[in-house]
mmCIF file of C-alpha atoms in Angstrom:
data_model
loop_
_atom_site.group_PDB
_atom_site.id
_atom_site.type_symbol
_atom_site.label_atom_id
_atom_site.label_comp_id
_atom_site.label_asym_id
_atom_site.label_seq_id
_atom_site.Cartn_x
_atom_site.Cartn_y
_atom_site.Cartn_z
ATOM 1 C CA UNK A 959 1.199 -21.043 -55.531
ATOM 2 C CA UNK A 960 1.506 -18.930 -52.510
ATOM 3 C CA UNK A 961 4.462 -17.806 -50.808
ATOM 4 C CA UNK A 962 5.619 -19.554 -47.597
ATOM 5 C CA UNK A 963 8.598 -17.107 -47.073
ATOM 6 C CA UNK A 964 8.298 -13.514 -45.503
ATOM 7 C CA UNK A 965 11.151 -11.270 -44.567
ATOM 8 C CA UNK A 966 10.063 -8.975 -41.639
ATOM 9 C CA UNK A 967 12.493 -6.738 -40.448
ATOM 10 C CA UNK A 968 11.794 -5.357 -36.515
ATOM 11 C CA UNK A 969 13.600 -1.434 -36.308
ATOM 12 C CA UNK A 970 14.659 -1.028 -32.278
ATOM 13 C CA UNK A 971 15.770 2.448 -32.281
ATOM 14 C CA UNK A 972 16.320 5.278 -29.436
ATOM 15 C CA UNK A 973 14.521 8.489 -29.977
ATOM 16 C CA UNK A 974 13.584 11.081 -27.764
ATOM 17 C CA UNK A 975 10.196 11.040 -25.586
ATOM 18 C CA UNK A 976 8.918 14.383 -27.435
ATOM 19 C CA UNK A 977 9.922 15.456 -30.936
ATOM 20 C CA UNK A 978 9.654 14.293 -34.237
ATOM 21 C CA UNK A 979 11.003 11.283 -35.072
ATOM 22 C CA UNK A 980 10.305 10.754 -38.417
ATOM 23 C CA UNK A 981 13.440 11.627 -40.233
ATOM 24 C CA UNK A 982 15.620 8.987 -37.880
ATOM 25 C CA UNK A 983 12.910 6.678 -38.985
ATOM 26 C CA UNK A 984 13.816 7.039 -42.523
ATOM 27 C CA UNK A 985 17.138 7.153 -41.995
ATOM 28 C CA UNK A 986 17.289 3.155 -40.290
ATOM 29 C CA UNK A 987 15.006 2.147 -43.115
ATOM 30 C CA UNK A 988 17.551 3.746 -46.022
ATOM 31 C CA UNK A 989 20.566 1.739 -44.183
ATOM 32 C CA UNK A 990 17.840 -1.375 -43.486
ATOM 33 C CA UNK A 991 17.004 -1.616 -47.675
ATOM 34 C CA UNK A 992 20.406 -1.086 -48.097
ATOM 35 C CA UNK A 993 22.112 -3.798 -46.049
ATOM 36 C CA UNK A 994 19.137 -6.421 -46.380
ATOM 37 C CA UNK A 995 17.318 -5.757 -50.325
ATOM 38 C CA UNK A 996 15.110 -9.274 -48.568
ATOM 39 C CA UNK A 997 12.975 -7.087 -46.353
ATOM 40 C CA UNK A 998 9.222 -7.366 -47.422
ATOM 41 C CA UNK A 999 7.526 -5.285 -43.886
ATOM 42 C CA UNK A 1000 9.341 -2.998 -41.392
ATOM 43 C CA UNK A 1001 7.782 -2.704 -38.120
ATOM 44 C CA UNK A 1002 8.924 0.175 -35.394
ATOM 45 C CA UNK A 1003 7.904 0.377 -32.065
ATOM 46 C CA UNK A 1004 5.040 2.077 -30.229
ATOM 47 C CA UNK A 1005 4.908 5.911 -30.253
ATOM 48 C CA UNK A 1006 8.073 6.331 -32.136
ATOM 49 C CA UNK A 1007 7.333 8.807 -34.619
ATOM 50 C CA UNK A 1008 6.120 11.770 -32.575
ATOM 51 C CA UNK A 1009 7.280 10.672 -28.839
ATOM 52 C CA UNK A 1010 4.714 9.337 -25.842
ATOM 53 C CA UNK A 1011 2.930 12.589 -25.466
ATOM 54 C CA UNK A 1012 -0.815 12.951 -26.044
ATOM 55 C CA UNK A 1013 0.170 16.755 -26.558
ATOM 56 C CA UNK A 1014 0.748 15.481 -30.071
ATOM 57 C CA UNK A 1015 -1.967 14.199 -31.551
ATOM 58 C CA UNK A 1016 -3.352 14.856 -34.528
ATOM 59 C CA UNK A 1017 -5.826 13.960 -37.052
ATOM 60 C CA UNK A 1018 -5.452 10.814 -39.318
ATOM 61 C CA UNK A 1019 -4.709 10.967 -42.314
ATOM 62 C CA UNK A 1020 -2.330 12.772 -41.695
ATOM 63 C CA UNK A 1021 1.010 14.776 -43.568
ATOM 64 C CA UNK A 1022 3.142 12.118 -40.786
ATOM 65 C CA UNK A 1023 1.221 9.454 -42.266
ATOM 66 C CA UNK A 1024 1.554 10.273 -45.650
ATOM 67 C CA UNK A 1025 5.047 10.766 -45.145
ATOM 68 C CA UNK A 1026 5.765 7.280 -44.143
ATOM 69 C CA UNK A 1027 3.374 6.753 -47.079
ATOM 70 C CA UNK A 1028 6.088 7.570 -49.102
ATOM 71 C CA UNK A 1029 8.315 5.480 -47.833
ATOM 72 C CA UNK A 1030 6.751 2.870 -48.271
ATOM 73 C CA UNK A 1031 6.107 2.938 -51.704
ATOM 74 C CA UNK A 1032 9.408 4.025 -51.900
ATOM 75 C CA UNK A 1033 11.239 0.661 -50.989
ATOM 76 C CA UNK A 1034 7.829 -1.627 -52.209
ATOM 77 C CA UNK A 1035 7.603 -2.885 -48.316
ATOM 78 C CA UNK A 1036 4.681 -2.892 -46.275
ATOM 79 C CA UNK A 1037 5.164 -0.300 -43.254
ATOM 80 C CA UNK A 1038 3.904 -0.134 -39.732
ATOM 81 C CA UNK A 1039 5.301 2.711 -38.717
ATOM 82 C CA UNK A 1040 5.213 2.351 -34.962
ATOM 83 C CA UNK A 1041 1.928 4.041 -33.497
ATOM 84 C CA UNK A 1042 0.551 7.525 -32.608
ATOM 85 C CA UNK A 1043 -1.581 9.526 -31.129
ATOM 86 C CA UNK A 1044 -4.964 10.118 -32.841
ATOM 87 C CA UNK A 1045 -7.275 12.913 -32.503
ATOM 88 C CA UNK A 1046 -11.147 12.762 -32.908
ATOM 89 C CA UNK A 1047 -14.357 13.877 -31.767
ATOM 90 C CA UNK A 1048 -14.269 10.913 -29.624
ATOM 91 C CA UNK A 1049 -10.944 11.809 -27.097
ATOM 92 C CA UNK A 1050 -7.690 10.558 -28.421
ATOM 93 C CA UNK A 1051 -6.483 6.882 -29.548
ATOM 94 C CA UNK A 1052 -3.231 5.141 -29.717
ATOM 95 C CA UNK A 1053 -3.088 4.819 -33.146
ATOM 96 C CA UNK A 1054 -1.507 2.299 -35.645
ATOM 97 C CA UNK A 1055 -1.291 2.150 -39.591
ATOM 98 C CA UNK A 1056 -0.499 -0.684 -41.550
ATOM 99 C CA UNK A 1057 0.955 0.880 -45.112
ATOM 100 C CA UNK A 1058 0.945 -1.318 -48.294
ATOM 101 C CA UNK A 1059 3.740 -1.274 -50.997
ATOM 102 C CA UNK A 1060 1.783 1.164 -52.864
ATOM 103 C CA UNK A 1061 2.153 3.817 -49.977
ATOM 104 C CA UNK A 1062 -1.553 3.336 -48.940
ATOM 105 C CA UNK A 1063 -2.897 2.589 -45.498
ATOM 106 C CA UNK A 1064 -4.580 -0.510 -45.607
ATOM 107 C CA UNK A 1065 -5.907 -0.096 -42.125
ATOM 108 C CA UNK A 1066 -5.686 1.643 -38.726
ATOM 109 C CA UNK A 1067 -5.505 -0.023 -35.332
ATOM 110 C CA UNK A 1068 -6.956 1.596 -32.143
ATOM 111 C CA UNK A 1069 -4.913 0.471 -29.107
ATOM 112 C CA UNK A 1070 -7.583 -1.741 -26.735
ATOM 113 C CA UNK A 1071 -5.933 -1.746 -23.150
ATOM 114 C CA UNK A 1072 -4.115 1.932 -23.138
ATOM 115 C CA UNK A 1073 -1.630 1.403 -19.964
ATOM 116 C CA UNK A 1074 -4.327 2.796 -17.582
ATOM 117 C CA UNK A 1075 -3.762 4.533 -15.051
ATOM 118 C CA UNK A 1076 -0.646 5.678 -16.310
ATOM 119 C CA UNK A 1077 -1.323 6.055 -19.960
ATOM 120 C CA UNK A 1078 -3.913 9.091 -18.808
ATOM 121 C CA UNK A 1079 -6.620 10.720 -20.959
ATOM 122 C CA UNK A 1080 -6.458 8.029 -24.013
ATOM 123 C CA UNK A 1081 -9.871 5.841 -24.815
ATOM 124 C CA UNK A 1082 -10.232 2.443 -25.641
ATOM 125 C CA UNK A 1083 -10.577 0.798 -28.974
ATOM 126 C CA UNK A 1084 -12.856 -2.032 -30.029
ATOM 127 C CA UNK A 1085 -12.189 -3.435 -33.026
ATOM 128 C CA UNK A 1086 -9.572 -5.960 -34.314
ATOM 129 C CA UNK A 1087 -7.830 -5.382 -36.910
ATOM 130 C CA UNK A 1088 -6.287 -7.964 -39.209
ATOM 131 C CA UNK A 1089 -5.089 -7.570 -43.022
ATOM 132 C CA UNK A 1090 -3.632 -10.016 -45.512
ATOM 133 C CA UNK A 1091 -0.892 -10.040 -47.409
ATOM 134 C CA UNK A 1092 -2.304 -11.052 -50.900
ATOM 135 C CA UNK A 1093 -0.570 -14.811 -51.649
ATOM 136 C CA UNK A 1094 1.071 -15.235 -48.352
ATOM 137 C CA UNK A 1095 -0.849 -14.743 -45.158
ATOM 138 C CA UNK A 1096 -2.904 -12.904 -42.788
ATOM 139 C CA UNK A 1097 -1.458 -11.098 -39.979
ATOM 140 C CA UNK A 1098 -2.798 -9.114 -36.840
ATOM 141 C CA UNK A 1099 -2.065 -6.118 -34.973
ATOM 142 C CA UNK A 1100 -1.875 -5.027 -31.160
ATOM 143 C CA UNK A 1101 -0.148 -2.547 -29.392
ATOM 144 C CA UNK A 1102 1.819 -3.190 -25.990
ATOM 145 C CA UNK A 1103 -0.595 -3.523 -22.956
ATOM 146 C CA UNK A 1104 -2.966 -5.431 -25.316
ATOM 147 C CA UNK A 1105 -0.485 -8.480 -25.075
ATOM 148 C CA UNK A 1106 -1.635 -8.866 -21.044
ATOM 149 C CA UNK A 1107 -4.928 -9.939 -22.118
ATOM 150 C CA UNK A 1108 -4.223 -13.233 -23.571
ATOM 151 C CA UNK A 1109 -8.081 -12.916 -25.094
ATOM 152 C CA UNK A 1110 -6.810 -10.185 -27.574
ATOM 153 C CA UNK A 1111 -4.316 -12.108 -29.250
ATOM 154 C CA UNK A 1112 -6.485 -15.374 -28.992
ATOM 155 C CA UNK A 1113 -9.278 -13.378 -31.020
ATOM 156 C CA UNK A 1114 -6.913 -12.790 -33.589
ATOM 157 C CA UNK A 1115 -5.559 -16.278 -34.102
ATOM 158 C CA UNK A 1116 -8.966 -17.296 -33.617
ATOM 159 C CA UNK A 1117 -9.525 -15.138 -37.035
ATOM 160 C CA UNK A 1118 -7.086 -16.604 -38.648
ATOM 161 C CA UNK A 1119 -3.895 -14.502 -38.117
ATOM 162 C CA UNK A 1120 -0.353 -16.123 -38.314
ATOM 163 C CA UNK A 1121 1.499 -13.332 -37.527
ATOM 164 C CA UNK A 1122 1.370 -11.108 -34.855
ATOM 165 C CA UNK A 1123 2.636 -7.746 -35.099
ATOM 166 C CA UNK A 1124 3.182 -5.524 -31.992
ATOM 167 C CA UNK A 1125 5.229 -2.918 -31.279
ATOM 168 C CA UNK A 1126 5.566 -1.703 -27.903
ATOM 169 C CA UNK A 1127 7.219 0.971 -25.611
ATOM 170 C CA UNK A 1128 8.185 -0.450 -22.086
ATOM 171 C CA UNK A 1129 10.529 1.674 -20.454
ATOM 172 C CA UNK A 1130 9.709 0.015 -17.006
ATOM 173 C CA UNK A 1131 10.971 -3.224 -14.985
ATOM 174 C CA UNK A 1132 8.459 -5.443 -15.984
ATOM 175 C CA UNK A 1133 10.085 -5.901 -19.295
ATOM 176 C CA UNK A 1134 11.469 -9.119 -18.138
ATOM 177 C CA UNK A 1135 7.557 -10.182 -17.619
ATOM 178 C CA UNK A 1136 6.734 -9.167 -21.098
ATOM 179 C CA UNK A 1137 9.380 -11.693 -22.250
ATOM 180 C CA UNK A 1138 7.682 -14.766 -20.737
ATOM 181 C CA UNK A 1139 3.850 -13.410 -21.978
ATOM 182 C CA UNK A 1140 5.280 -12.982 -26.268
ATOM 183 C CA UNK A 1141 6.693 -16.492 -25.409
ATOM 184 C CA UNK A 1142 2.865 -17.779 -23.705
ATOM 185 C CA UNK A 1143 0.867 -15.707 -26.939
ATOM 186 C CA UNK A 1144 2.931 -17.192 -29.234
ATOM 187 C CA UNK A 1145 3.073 -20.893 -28.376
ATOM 188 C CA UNK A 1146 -0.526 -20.969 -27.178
ATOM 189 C CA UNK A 1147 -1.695 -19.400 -30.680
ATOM 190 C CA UNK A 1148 0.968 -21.487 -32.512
ATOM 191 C CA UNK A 1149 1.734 -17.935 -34.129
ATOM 192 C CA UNK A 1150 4.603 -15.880 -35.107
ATOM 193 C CA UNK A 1151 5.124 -12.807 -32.340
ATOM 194 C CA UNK A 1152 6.917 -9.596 -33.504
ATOM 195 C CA UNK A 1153 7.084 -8.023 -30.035
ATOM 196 C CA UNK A 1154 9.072 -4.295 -31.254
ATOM 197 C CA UNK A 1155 10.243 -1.751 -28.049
ATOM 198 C CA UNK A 1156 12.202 1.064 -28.226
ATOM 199 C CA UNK A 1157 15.676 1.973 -26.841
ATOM 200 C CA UNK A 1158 16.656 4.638 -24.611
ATOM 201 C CA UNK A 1159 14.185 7.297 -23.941
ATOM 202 C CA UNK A 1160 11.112 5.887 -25.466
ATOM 203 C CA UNK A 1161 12.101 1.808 -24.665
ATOM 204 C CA UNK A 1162 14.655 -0.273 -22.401
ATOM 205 C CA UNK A 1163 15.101 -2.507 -25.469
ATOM 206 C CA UNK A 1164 14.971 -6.388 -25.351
ATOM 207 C CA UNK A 1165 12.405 -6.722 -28.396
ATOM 208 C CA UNK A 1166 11.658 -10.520 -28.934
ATOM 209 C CA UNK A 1167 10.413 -13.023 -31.882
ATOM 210 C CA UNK A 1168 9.080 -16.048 -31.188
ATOM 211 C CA UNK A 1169 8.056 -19.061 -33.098
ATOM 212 C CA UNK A 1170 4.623 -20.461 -33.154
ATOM 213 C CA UNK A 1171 5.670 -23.205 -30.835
ATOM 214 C CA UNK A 1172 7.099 -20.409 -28.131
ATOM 215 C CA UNK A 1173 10.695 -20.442 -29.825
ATOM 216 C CA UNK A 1174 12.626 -17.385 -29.213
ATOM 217 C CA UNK A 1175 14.009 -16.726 -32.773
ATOM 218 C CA UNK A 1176 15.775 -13.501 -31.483
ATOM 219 C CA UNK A 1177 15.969 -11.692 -28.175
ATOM 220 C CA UNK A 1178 17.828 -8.104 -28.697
ATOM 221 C CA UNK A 1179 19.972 -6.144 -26.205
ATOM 222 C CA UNK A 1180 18.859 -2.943 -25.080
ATOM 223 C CA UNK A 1181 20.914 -0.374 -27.494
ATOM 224 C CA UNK A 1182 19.780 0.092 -31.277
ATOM 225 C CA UNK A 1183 19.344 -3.158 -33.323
ATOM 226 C CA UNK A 1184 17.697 -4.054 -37.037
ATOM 227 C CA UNK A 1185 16.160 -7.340 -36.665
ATOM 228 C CA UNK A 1186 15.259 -8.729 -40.217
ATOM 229 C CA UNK A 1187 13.383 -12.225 -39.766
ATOM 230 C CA UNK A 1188 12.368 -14.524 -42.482
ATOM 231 C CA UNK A 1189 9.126 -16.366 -41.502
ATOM 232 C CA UNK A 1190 7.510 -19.579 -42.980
ATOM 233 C CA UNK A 1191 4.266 -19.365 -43.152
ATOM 234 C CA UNK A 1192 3.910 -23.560 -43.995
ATOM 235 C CA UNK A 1193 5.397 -24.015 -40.543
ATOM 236 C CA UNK A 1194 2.361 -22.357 -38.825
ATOM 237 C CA UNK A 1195 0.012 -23.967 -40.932
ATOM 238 C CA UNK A 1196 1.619 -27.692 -39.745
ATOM 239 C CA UNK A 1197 1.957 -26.943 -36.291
ATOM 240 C CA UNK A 1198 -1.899 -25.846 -36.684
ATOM 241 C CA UNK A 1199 -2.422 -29.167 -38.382
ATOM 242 C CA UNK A 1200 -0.221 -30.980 -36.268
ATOM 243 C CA UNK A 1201 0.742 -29.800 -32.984
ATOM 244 C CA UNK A 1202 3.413 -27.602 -30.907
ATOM 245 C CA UNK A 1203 6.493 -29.989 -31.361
ATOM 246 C CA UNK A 1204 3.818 -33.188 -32.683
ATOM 247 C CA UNK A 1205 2.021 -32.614 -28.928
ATOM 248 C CA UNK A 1206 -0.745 -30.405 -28.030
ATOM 249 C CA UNK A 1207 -3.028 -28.906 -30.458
ATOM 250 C CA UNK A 1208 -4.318 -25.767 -28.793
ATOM 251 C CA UNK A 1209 -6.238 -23.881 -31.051
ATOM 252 C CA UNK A 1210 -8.391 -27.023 -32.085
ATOM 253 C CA UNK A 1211 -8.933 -27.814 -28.560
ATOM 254 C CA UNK A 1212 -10.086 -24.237 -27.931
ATOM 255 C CA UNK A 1213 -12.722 -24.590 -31.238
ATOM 256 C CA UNK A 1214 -13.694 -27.786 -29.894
ATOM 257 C CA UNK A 1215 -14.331 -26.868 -26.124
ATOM 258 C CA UNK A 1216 -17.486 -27.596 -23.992
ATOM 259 C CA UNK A 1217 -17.163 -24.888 -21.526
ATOM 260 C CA UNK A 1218 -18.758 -22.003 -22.014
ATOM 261 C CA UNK A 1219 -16.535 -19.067 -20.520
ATOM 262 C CA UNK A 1220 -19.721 -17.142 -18.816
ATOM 263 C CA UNK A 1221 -16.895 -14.491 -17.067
ATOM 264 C CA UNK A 1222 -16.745 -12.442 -20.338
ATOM 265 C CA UNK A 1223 -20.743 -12.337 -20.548
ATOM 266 C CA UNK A 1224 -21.546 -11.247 -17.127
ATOM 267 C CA UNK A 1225 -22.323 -7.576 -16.247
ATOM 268 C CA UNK A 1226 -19.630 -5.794 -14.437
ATOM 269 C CA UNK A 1227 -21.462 -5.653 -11.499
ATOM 270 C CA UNK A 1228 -22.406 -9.379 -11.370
ATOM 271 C CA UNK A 1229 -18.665 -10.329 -10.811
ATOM 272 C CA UNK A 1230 -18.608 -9.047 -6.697
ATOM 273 C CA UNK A 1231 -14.291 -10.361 -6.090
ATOM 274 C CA UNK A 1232 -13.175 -7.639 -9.351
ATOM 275 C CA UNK A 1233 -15.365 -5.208 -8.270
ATOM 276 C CA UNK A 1234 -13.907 -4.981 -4.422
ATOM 277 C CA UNK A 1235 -10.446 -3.953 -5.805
ATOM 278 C CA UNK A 1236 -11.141 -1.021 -5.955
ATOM 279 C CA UNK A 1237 -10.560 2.076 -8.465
ATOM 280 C CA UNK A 1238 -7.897 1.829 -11.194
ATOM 281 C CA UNK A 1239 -5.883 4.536 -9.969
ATOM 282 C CA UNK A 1240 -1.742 4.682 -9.120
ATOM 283 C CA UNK A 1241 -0.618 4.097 -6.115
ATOM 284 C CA UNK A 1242 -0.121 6.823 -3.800
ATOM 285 C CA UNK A 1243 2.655 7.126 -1.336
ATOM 286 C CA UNK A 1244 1.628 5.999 2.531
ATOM 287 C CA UNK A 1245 3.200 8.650 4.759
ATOM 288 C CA UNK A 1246 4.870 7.658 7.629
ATOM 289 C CA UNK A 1247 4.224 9.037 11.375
ATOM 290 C CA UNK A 1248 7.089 10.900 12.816
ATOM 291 C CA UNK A 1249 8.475 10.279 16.109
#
């Protein structure tokens, strides 16, 4: 009989914005197996093995993937290590792995929505990613500015995840924004929502879980904090079944919908009101006349 029961553990940790991380990574998951033997996944936040530069990426695999590799295997827990910058022939990807208790990478997630025009010279991915944990449940991945577009993590429920894993790095005041949208993904998915930042440098904290009916199961502070979480996996499934709190069912009502949601099938160009907002560029200071 399957499992309903999952301990995931969220890491928010400070680190610097360039360096290696890695050891300090190993480091909170020696005291986190130590202090809670429970923990079945570990899940760090975005760019927090090698810092928020582009300057370091690299080629995957890698020997910073196969170190975490090793930890994994190591403790028997399934690792997503955060995310980092991949190299290819293509440009470079924010890059996530998800690592199985054997130490091998099950699968690699390319970041959809890099924070553009701030998060400069990284492409796009395309494809979801989800991966199952064998006799307890699927799960899905996205990466920080993915959350904003509420069709991301509505494409994974939509495939059947029940968990959502995403680590993030928000160092910025719209953190308090965030909040309210891992609340809305959660409750309108009737999912679990890992939503993992960083502390100091790479992260003003605040990492939330929510509930699949948009319960906050844990909000941190903003300094370091080890956040292991069981999940129930039959509570999904009957809220599914049943409803947020016995009310609305959303993700049957989204299945069983008559409109047809043209906006995502027109050409750019056919949608006039986006395309008179001009370029996606930052905002540059207006200079005032002097008197």
């Amino acid at each position: 009989m399957p499992m309903s029961y999952f301990t995931i553990a969220g890491v928010q940790m400070q680190a610097l914005h360039h360096g290696d991380n890695t050891e300090a990574m190993r480091h909170r998951v020696d005291v986190l197996m130590s202090r809670f033997p429970q923990v079945q996944m570990v899940l760090f936040s975005e760019l927090m093995p090698l810092g928020s530069s582009p300057h370091h990426a690299h080629l995957l695999p890698s020997h910073v993937e196969q170190f975490f590799c090793q930890l994994a295997e190591q403790y028997r827990i399934w690792l997503i290590p955060g995310s980092m910058f991949e190299q290819t022939e293509l440009g470079i990807y924010n890059t996530l792995s998800v690592i199985d208790p054997h130490g091998q990478v099950v699968a690699r997630y390319r970041k959809m929505f890099p924070f553009r025009p701030y998060e400069a010279g990284v492409e796009s991915g395309s494809e979801f990613v989800l991966f199952d944990v064998p006799n307890v449940g699927r799960f899905g991945v996205s990466i920080c500015y993915d959350m904003w577009f509420p069709e991301t993590t509505r494409t994974l429920a939509a495939m059947g995840a029940e968990v959502i894993l995403h680590p993030t790095m928000t160092d910025t005041i719209d953190r308090d924004i965030e909040l309210s949208i891992a609340r809305t993904n959660a409750a309108v998915n009737q999912c679990y929502f890992f939503d993992i930042n960083g502390a100091g440098a790479l992260g003003n904290g605040r990492s939330i879980v929510v509930g699949p009916s948009g319960d906050v199961i844990h909000q941190a502070g903003t300094g370091e904090e080890i956040m292991p979480i069981e999940v129930d996996f039959n509570r999904v499934r009957r809220e599914r079944e049943t409803g947020l709190r016995g009310l609305g069912q959303p993700l049957k009502s989204f299945r069983d919908r008559q409109v047809d949601f043209t906006v995502y099938r027109a050409e750019r160009d056919a949608l006039p009101f986006l395309s008179s907002l001009g370029p996606l560029a930052k905002p540059q200071r207006t200079d005032i006349e002097e008197y």
